[in-house]
Amino acid sequence: MLVVIAVTGVIAAILLLQLPPIIGRTDRTADFAALNTLNRASILYKTIRNIGGNDVFEGLTTDQARLTALLDAKNIDRIPVANIEGNIFAWSIQEQKWGILHVVSGTEVEMEKTGGFTGFITGSYDGDEKDIKIPASIDGTAVTVIYQDVFNGKGLTSVVIEEGITRIHARAFKDNDLTELVLPDSLTRLDYGAFMDNPLTKVTIGPNVTIIEGGVFPNNESFTAAYNAGGAGTYILIGGVWFKQ
């Protein structure tokens, strides 16, 4: 009897250790299923309305408004909420499809709330997610600056930066796997190497950037020359040279 009880206890312990990863995989699978449904619904939404423009949800500026439009059109039966804590469904205007992003929280970075550095994201990102969104506020404090090296070498594959951020410090996103980038219109300054060592080939930038220091983008001199001539817009890298799209 003692042997049976001991074996049962070992099995229970093993199951208890395995349960969180199993639940995590189940939640992730459910989120990807919801994502596929959203993308199919968006195609249907566009087809039924014979939308011919570049953006399926032209005129709708928030994801909540886009999801509500799909719900009102009866293309979905409810507005989905991601099962993985901190994740959201986000519409990419560039790619014209839904994706899953992780919203960076105050448990993953340091958010300065007092003194001269108020509004700065500092420290080093210690989250696991690689597709992230930097929100307009963290823990009730508006984000205005991303400090140096915060996201350096984190294996990021995509990043969404919300409006309100005015400066990205040196090497803040250095050495990641970013191929495309949309910068907020509020941005005014990019410090040395902010996006260095990323395989970027497409950058959308607003009209208010007045300082782009060295090494920010691949072939940075070509980018700054193109931006100084062309202003706000989307730029693509072809043959080592940046062109306005």
PDB file of C-alpha atoms in Angstrom:
ATOM      1  CA  MET A   1       0.000   0.000   0.000  1.00  0.00           C
ATOM      2  CA  LEU A   2       2.831   2.385   0.867  1.00  0.00           C
ATOM      3  CA  VAL A   3       4.443   1.674  -2.501  1.00  0.00           C
ATOM      4  CA  VAL A   4       1.189   2.433  -4.339  1.00  0.00           C
ATOM      5  CA  ILE A   5       0.737   5.685  -2.448  1.00  0.00           C
ATOM      6  CA  ALA A   6       4.326   6.695  -3.177  1.00  0.00           C
ATOM      7  CA  VAL A   7       3.959   5.956  -6.902  1.00  0.00           C
ATOM      8  CA  THR A   8       0.660   7.851  -7.023  1.00  0.00           C
ATOM      9  CA  GLY A   9       2.318  10.831  -5.369  1.00  0.00           C
ATOM     10  CA  VAL A  10       5.139  10.830  -7.921  1.00  0.00           C
ATOM     11  CA  ILE A  11       2.666  10.694 -10.839  1.00  0.00           C
ATOM     12  CA  ALA A  12       0.640  13.551  -9.355  1.00  0.00           C
ATOM     13  CA  ALA A  13       3.784  15.627  -8.961  1.00  0.00           C
ATOM     14  CA  ILE A  14       4.773  14.996 -12.590  1.00  0.00           C
ATOM     15  CA  LEU A  15       1.304  15.967 -13.813  1.00  0.00           C
ATOM     16  CA  LEU A  16       1.373  19.118 -11.705  1.00  0.00           C
ATOM     17  CA  LEU A  17       4.680  20.198 -13.228  1.00  0.00           C
ATOM     18  CA  GLN A  18       3.479  19.493 -16.760  1.00  0.00           C
ATOM     19  CA  LEU A  19       0.103  21.179 -16.414  1.00  0.00           C
ATOM     20  CA  PRO A  20       1.154  24.833 -16.925  1.00  0.00           C
ATOM     21  CA  PRO A  21       2.985  24.150 -20.235  1.00  0.00           C
ATOM     22  CA  ILE A  22       0.053  22.039 -21.455  1.00  0.00           C
ATOM     23  CA  ILE A  23      -2.370  24.830 -20.589  1.00  0.00           C
ATOM     24  CA  GLY A  24      -0.077  27.346 -22.288  1.00  0.00           C
ATOM     25  CA  ARG A  25       0.014  25.324 -25.487  1.00  0.00           C
ATOM     26  CA  THR A  26      -3.762  24.950 -25.431  1.00  0.00           C
ATOM     27  CA  ASP A  27      -4.239  28.698 -24.986  1.00  0.00           C
ATOM     28  CA  ARG A  28      -1.767  29.449 -27.761  1.00  0.00           C
ATOM     29  CA  THR A  29      -3.533  27.031 -30.108  1.00  0.00           C
ATOM     30  CA  ALA A  30      -6.870  28.670 -29.317  1.00  0.00           C
ATOM     31  CA  ASP A  31      -5.420  32.114 -29.988  1.00  0.00           C
ATOM     32  CA  PHE A  32      -4.063  31.058 -33.378  1.00  0.00           C
ATOM     33  CA  ALA A  33      -7.455  29.557 -34.250  1.00  0.00           C
ATOM     34  CA  ALA A  34      -9.111  32.883 -33.382  1.00  0.00           C
ATOM     35  CA  LEU A  35      -6.463  34.683 -35.435  1.00  0.00           C
ATOM     36  CA  ASN A  36      -7.244  32.567 -38.488  1.00  0.00           C
ATOM     37  CA  THR A  37     -10.950  33.296 -38.021  1.00  0.00           C
ATOM     38  CA  LEU A  38     -10.283  37.043 -37.858  1.00  0.00           C
ATOM     39  CA  ASN A  39      -8.265  36.981 -41.059  1.00  0.00           C
ATOM     40  CA  ARG A  40     -10.928  34.985 -42.910  1.00  0.00           C
ATOM     41  CA  ALA A  41     -13.603  37.344 -41.589  1.00  0.00           C
ATOM     42  CA  SER A  42     -11.621  40.366 -42.779  1.00  0.00           C
ATOM     43  CA  ILE A  43     -11.333  38.923 -46.291  1.00  0.00           C
ATOM     44  CA  LEU A  44     -15.088  38.343 -46.276  1.00  0.00           C
ATOM     45  CA  TYR A  45     -15.673  41.876 -44.960  1.00  0.00           C
ATOM     46  CA  LYS A  46     -13.621  43.310 -47.828  1.00  0.00           C
ATOM     47  CA  THR A  47     -15.233  41.090 -50.478  1.00  0.00           C
ATOM     48  CA  ILE A  48     -18.834  41.791 -49.483  1.00  0.00           C
ATOM     49  CA  ARG A  49     -18.231  45.531 -49.372  1.00  0.00           C
ATOM     50  CA  ASN A  50     -16.180  45.492 -52.581  1.00  0.00           C
ATOM     51  CA  ILE A  51     -13.453  47.506 -50.876  1.00  0.00           C
ATOM     52  CA  GLY A  52     -10.818  48.418 -53.428  1.00  0.00           C
ATOM     53  CA  GLY A  53      -8.510  50.647 -51.379  1.00  0.00           C
ATOM     54  CA  ASN A  54      -5.229  49.750 -49.752  1.00  0.00           C
ATOM     55  CA  ASP A  55      -6.726  49.264 -46.288  1.00  0.00           C
ATOM     56  CA  VAL A  56      -9.626  46.920 -45.547  1.00  0.00           C
ATOM     57  CA  PHE A  57     -10.549  49.076 -42.548  1.00  0.00           C
ATOM     58  CA  GLU A  58      -9.873  52.495 -44.040  1.00  0.00           C
ATOM     59  CA  GLY A  59     -11.083  55.239 -41.713  1.00  0.00           C
ATOM     60  CA  LEU A  60     -10.960  52.997 -38.635  1.00  0.00           C
ATOM     61  CA  THR A  61      -7.913  53.869 -36.560  1.00  0.00           C
ATOM     62  CA  THR A  62      -8.093  51.464 -33.609  1.00  0.00           C
ATOM     63  CA  ASP A  63      -8.201  47.690 -33.376  1.00  0.00           C
ATOM     64  CA  GLN A  64     -11.303  47.912 -31.200  1.00  0.00           C
ATOM     65  CA  ALA A  65     -13.092  49.816 -33.973  1.00  0.00           C
ATOM     66  CA  ARG A  66     -11.979  47.246 -36.562  1.00  0.00           C
ATOM     67  CA  LEU A  67     -13.151  44.322 -34.442  1.00  0.00           C
ATOM     68  CA  THR A  68     -16.456  46.078 -33.788  1.00  0.00           C
ATOM     69  CA  ALA A  69     -16.906  46.570 -37.541  1.00  0.00           C
ATOM     70  CA  LEU A  70     -16.474  42.830 -38.114  1.00  0.00           C
ATOM     71  CA  LEU A  71     -18.940  42.098 -35.317  1.00  0.00           C
ATOM     72  CA  ASP A  72     -21.532  44.588 -36.587  1.00  0.00           C
ATOM     73  CA  ALA A  73     -21.194  43.100 -40.076  1.00  0.00           C
ATOM     74  CA  LYS A  74     -21.847  39.658 -38.557  1.00  0.00           C
ATOM     75  CA  ASN A  75     -18.555  38.365 -39.914  1.00  0.00           C
ATOM     76  CA  ILE A  76     -17.678  37.237 -36.387  1.00  0.00           C
ATOM     77  CA  ASP A  77     -19.997  36.217 -33.566  1.00  0.00           C
ATOM     78  CA  ARG A  78     -18.019  37.926 -30.785  1.00  0.00           C
ATOM     79  CA  ILE A  79     -14.924  40.029 -30.232  1.00  0.00           C
ATOM     80  CA  PRO A  80     -12.124  37.634 -29.299  1.00  0.00           C
ATOM     81  CA  VAL A  81      -9.801  38.136 -26.359  1.00  0.00           C
ATOM     82  CA  ALA A  82      -6.381  36.483 -26.378  1.00  0.00           C
ATOM     83  CA  ASN A  83      -5.986  33.651 -23.879  1.00  0.00           C
ATOM     84  CA  ILE A  84      -2.289  34.311 -23.276  1.00  0.00           C
ATOM     85  CA  GLU A  85      -2.023  37.045 -20.653  1.00  0.00           C
ATOM     86  CA  GLY A  86      -0.672  40.293 -22.074  1.00  0.00           C
ATOM     87  CA  ASN A  87      -1.320  39.356 -25.703  1.00  0.00           C
ATOM     88  CA  ILE A  88      -3.698  41.143 -28.072  1.00  0.00           C
ATOM     89  CA  PHE A  89      -5.029  40.762 -31.606  1.00  0.00           C
ATOM     90  CA  ALA A  90      -3.617  43.622 -33.688  1.00  0.00           C
ATOM     91  CA  TRP A  91      -4.292  44.686 -37.284  1.00  0.00           C
ATOM     92  CA  SER A  92      -1.252  45.383 -39.462  1.00  0.00           C
ATOM     93  CA  ILE A  93      -1.975  48.119 -41.988  1.00  0.00           C
ATOM     94  CA  GLN A  94       1.257  47.279 -43.791  1.00  0.00           C
ATOM     95  CA  GLU A  95       0.516  43.546 -44.157  1.00  0.00           C
ATOM     96  CA  GLN A  96      -3.287  43.851 -44.217  1.00  0.00           C
ATOM     97  CA  LYS A  97      -3.834  41.010 -41.778  1.00  0.00           C
ATOM     98  CA  TRP A  98      -4.322  40.332 -38.092  1.00  0.00           C
ATOM     99  CA  GLY A  99      -1.480  39.220 -35.866  1.00  0.00           C
ATOM    100  CA  ILE A 100      -0.868  38.475 -32.210  1.00  0.00           C
ATOM    101  CA  LEU A 101       1.240  40.963 -30.286  1.00  0.00           C
ATOM    102  CA  HIS A 102       2.450  40.980 -26.713  1.00  0.00           C
ATOM    103  CA  VAL A 103       1.949  44.271 -24.878  1.00  0.00           C
ATOM    104  CA  VAL A 104       5.076  45.080 -22.897  1.00  0.00           C
ATOM    105  CA  SER A 105       4.290  45.502 -19.194  1.00  0.00           C
ATOM    106  CA  GLY A 106       5.944  46.999 -16.155  1.00  0.00           C
ATOM    107  CA  THR A 107       6.987  43.536 -15.000  1.00  0.00           C
ATOM    108  CA  GLU A 108       9.198  43.128 -18.096  1.00  0.00           C
ATOM    109  CA  VAL A 109      10.877  46.544 -18.206  1.00  0.00           C
ATOM    110  CA  GLU A 110      11.531  49.335 -15.741  1.00  0.00           C
ATOM    111  CA  MET A 111       9.127  52.265 -16.083  1.00  0.00           C
ATOM    112  CA  GLU A 112      10.448  55.496 -14.596  1.00  0.00           C
ATOM    113  CA  LYS A 113       7.616  57.333 -12.826  1.00  0.00           C
ATOM    114  CA  THR A 114       9.343  60.137 -10.921  1.00  0.00           C
ATOM    115  CA  GLY A 115      12.135  62.649 -11.374  1.00  0.00           C
ATOM    116  CA  GLY A 116      13.883  63.766 -14.534  1.00  0.00           C
ATOM    117  CA  PHE A 117      13.516  60.378 -16.201  1.00  0.00           C
ATOM    118  CA  THR A 118       9.722  60.188 -15.844  1.00  0.00           C
ATOM    119  CA  GLY A 119       8.279  58.513 -18.930  1.00  0.00           C
ATOM    120  CA  PHE A 120      11.477  56.622 -19.751  1.00  0.00           C
ATOM    121  CA  ILE A 121      11.468  52.860 -20.340  1.00  0.00           C
ATOM    122  CA  THR A 122      14.760  51.659 -18.859  1.00  0.00           C
ATOM    123  CA  GLY A 123      16.363  48.407 -17.746  1.00  0.00           C
ATOM    124  CA  SER A 124      16.447  45.334 -19.979  1.00  0.00           C
ATOM    125  CA  TYR A 125      13.375  43.613 -21.424  1.00  0.00           C
ATOM    126  CA  ASP A 126      13.057  40.167 -19.837  1.00  0.00           C
ATOM    127  CA  GLY A 127       9.883  38.949 -21.538  1.00  0.00           C
ATOM    128  CA  ASP A 128       9.736  35.818 -23.681  1.00  0.00           C
ATOM    129  CA  GLU A 129       7.567  37.131 -26.529  1.00  0.00           C
ATOM    130  CA  LYS A 130       9.235  38.216 -29.776  1.00  0.00           C
ATOM    131  CA  ASP A 131       6.329  40.098 -31.410  1.00  0.00           C
ATOM    132  CA  ILE A 132       5.712  43.034 -29.113  1.00  0.00           C
ATOM    133  CA  LYS A 133       3.796  46.269 -28.755  1.00  0.00           C
ATOM    134  CA  ILE A 134       5.143  49.175 -26.728  1.00  0.00           C
ATOM    135  CA  PRO A 135       2.027  50.888 -25.367  1.00  0.00           C
ATOM    136  CA  ALA A 136       1.388  54.588 -24.903  1.00  0.00           C
ATOM    137  CA  SER A 137       1.457  54.107 -21.141  1.00  0.00           C
ATOM    138  CA  ILE A 138       2.777  51.546 -18.673  1.00  0.00           C
ATOM    139  CA  ASP A 139       1.405  51.315 -15.136  1.00  0.00           C
ATOM    140  CA  GLY A 140      -0.424  54.602 -15.643  1.00  0.00           C
ATOM    141  CA  THR A 141       2.641  56.564 -16.761  1.00  0.00           C
ATOM    142  CA  ALA A 142       2.850  57.886 -20.327  1.00  0.00           C
ATOM    143  CA  VAL A 143       5.797  56.459 -22.258  1.00  0.00           C
ATOM    144  CA  THR A 144       7.869  59.159 -23.961  1.00  0.00           C
ATOM    145  CA  VAL A 145      11.384  57.704 -24.282  1.00  0.00           C
ATOM    146  CA  ILE A 146      12.877  54.249 -24.842  1.00  0.00           C
ATOM    147  CA  TYR A 147      16.265  54.292 -23.161  1.00  0.00           C
ATOM    148  CA  GLN A 148      19.475  52.733 -24.450  1.00  0.00           C
ATOM    149  CA  ASP A 149      19.858  48.959 -24.824  1.00  0.00           C
ATOM    150  CA  VAL A 150      16.421  48.098 -23.366  1.00  0.00           C
ATOM    151  CA  PHE A 151      15.543  45.732 -26.228  1.00  0.00           C
ATOM    152  CA  ASN A 152      19.097  45.051 -27.420  1.00  0.00           C
ATOM    153  CA  GLY A 153      19.637  41.454 -28.565  1.00  0.00           C
ATOM    154  CA  LYS A 154      16.220  40.081 -27.557  1.00  0.00           C
ATOM    155  CA  GLY A 155      15.419  38.209 -30.781  1.00  0.00           C
ATOM    156  CA  LEU A 156      12.445  40.457 -31.593  1.00  0.00           C
ATOM    157  CA  THR A 157      10.743  39.738 -34.917  1.00  0.00           C
ATOM    158  CA  SER A 158       8.234  42.605 -34.897  1.00  0.00           C
ATOM    159  CA  VAL A 159       7.567  45.695 -32.814  1.00  0.00           C
ATOM    160  CA  VAL A 160       4.698  48.191 -32.747  1.00  0.00           C
ATOM    161  CA  ILE A 161       5.483  51.526 -31.104  1.00  0.00           C
ATOM    162  CA  GLU A 162       2.455  53.586 -30.098  1.00  0.00           C
ATOM    163  CA  GLU A 163       2.118  57.339 -30.480  1.00  0.00           C
ATOM    164  CA  GLY A 164       3.570  59.503 -27.720  1.00  0.00           C
ATOM    165  CA  ILE A 165       7.145  58.252 -27.854  1.00  0.00           C
ATOM    166  CA  THR A 166       9.473  61.073 -28.897  1.00  0.00           C
ATOM    167  CA  ARG A 167      12.961  59.592 -28.608  1.00  0.00           C
ATOM    168  CA  ILE A 168      14.627  56.192 -29.012  1.00  0.00           C
ATOM    169  CA  HIS A 169      18.054  56.080 -27.392  1.00  0.00           C
ATOM    170  CA  ALA A 170      21.276  54.410 -28.521  1.00  0.00           C
ATOM    171  CA  ARG A 171      21.115  50.701 -29.386  1.00  0.00           C
ATOM    172  CA  ALA A 172      17.608  50.415 -27.939  1.00  0.00           C
ATOM    173  CA  PHE A 173      16.621  47.797 -30.559  1.00  0.00           C
ATOM    174  CA  LYS A 174      20.076  46.742 -31.744  1.00  0.00           C
ATOM    175  CA  ASP A 175      20.726  43.158 -32.869  1.00  0.00           C
ATOM    176  CA  ASN A 176      17.194  41.824 -33.391  1.00  0.00           C
ATOM    177  CA  ASP A 177      15.372  40.264 -36.358  1.00  0.00           C
ATOM    178  CA  LEU A 178      13.207  43.206 -37.437  1.00  0.00           C
ATOM    179  CA  THR A 179      12.573  43.413 -41.187  1.00  0.00           C
ATOM    180  CA  GLU A 180       9.882  46.127 -41.242  1.00  0.00           C
ATOM    181  CA  LEU A 181       9.256  49.078 -38.976  1.00  0.00           C
ATOM    182  CA  VAL A 182       6.512  51.668 -38.507  1.00  0.00           C
ATOM    183  CA  LEU A 183       7.617  54.595 -36.358  1.00  0.00           C
ATOM    184  CA  PRO A 184       5.077  56.866 -34.613  1.00  0.00           C
ATOM    185  CA  ASP A 185       4.485  60.406 -35.872  1.00  0.00           C
ATOM    186  CA  SER A 186       5.365  61.682 -32.388  1.00  0.00           C
ATOM    187  CA  LEU A 187       8.987  60.560 -32.801  1.00  0.00           C
ATOM    188  CA  THR A 188      11.536  63.380 -33.090  1.00  0.00           C
ATOM    189  CA  ARG A 189      14.918  61.738 -32.467  1.00  0.00           C
ATOM    190  CA  LEU A 190      16.743  58.457 -33.161  1.00  0.00           C
ATOM    191  CA  ASP A 191      20.054  58.036 -31.354  1.00  0.00           C
ATOM    192  CA  TYR A 192      23.153  56.160 -32.506  1.00  0.00           C
ATOM    193  CA  GLY A 193      22.525  52.564 -33.544  1.00  0.00           C
ATOM    194  CA  ALA A 194      18.896  52.559 -32.362  1.00  0.00           C
ATOM    195  CA  PHE A 195      18.037  49.809 -34.882  1.00  0.00           C
ATOM    196  CA  MET A 196      21.557  48.695 -35.772  1.00  0.00           C
ATOM    197  CA  ASP A 197      22.115  45.074 -36.883  1.00  0.00           C
ATOM    198  CA  ASN A 198      18.510  44.409 -37.908  1.00  0.00           C
ATOM    199  CA  PRO A 199      17.721  43.106 -41.424  1.00  0.00           C
ATOM    200  CA  LEU A 200      15.431  46.065 -42.110  1.00  0.00           C
ATOM    201  CA  THR A 201      14.204  46.567 -45.664  1.00  0.00           C
ATOM    202  CA  LYS A 202      11.116  48.724 -45.046  1.00  0.00           C
ATOM    203  CA  VAL A 203      10.654  51.709 -42.722  1.00  0.00           C
ATOM    204  CA  THR A 204       7.642  53.994 -42.324  1.00  0.00           C
ATOM    205  CA  ILE A 205       8.539  57.267 -40.633  1.00  0.00           C
ATOM    206  CA  GLY A 206       6.627  60.423 -39.690  1.00  0.00           C
ATOM    207  CA  PRO A 207       7.320  64.101 -40.426  1.00  0.00           C
ATOM    208  CA  ASN A 208       8.767  65.181 -37.089  1.00  0.00           C
ATOM    209  CA  VAL A 209      12.120  63.395 -36.900  1.00  0.00           C
ATOM    210  CA  THR A 210      14.827  66.065 -36.821  1.00  0.00           C
ATOM    211  CA  ILE A 211      17.789  63.995 -35.587  1.00  0.00           C
ATOM    212  CA  ILE A 212      18.917  60.637 -36.988  1.00  0.00           C
ATOM    213  CA  GLU A 213      22.331  59.769 -35.594  1.00  0.00           C
ATOM    214  CA  GLY A 214      24.756  57.317 -37.198  1.00  0.00           C
ATOM    215  CA  GLY A 215      24.156  53.609 -37.607  1.00  0.00           C
ATOM    216  CA  VAL A 216      20.413  53.731 -36.963  1.00  0.00           C
ATOM    217  CA  PHE A 217      19.434  51.802 -40.118  1.00  0.00           C
ATOM    218  CA  PRO A 218      21.277  49.674 -42.691  1.00  0.00           C
ATOM    219  CA  ASN A 219      23.193  52.074 -44.981  1.00  0.00           C
ATOM    220  CA  ASN A 220      22.117  54.896 -42.706  1.00  0.00           C
ATOM    221  CA  GLU A 221      23.563  57.696 -44.858  1.00  0.00           C
ATOM    222  CA  SER A 222      21.367  56.609 -47.762  1.00  0.00           C
ATOM    223  CA  PHE A 223      18.315  56.578 -45.500  1.00  0.00           C
ATOM    224  CA  THR A 224      18.913  60.031 -44.053  1.00  0.00           C
ATOM    225  CA  ALA A 225      19.515  61.470 -47.527  1.00  0.00           C
ATOM    226  CA  ALA A 226      16.279  59.936 -48.812  1.00  0.00           C
ATOM    227  CA  TYR A 227      14.319  61.130 -45.769  1.00  0.00           C
ATOM    228  CA  ASN A 228      15.712  64.654 -45.954  1.00  0.00           C
ATOM    229  CA  ALA A 229      14.590  64.802 -49.583  1.00  0.00           C
ATOM    230  CA  GLY A 230      11.286  62.960 -49.306  1.00  0.00           C
ATOM    231  CA  GLY A 231       9.984  63.571 -45.803  1.00  0.00           C
ATOM    232  CA  ALA A 232       7.374  61.416 -44.119  1.00  0.00           C
ATOM    233  CA  GLY A 233       6.425  58.155 -45.778  1.00  0.00           C
ATOM    234  CA  THR A 234       7.504  54.575 -46.364  1.00  0.00           C
ATOM    235  CA  TYR A 235      11.036  53.798 -47.499  1.00  0.00           C
ATOM    236  CA  ILE A 236      12.315  50.528 -48.946  1.00  0.00           C
ATOM    237  CA  LEU A 237      15.879  49.248 -49.250  1.00  0.00           C
ATOM    238  CA  ILE A 238      16.812  48.008 -52.732  1.00  0.00           C
ATOM    239  CA  GLY A 239      20.362  47.069 -53.621  1.00  0.00           C
ATOM    240  CA  GLY A 240      21.711  48.848 -50.571  1.00  0.00           C
ATOM    241  CA  VAL A 241      19.938  52.128 -51.408  1.00  0.00           C
ATOM    242  CA  TRP A 242      16.829  53.549 -49.722  1.00  0.00           C
ATOM    243  CA  PHE A 243      13.954  54.770 -51.916  1.00  0.00           C
ATOM    244  CA  LYS A 244      10.663  56.370 -50.971  1.00  0.00           C
ATOM    245  CA  GLN A 245       7.803  54.073 -51.908  1.00  0.00           C
TER     246      GLN A 245
END
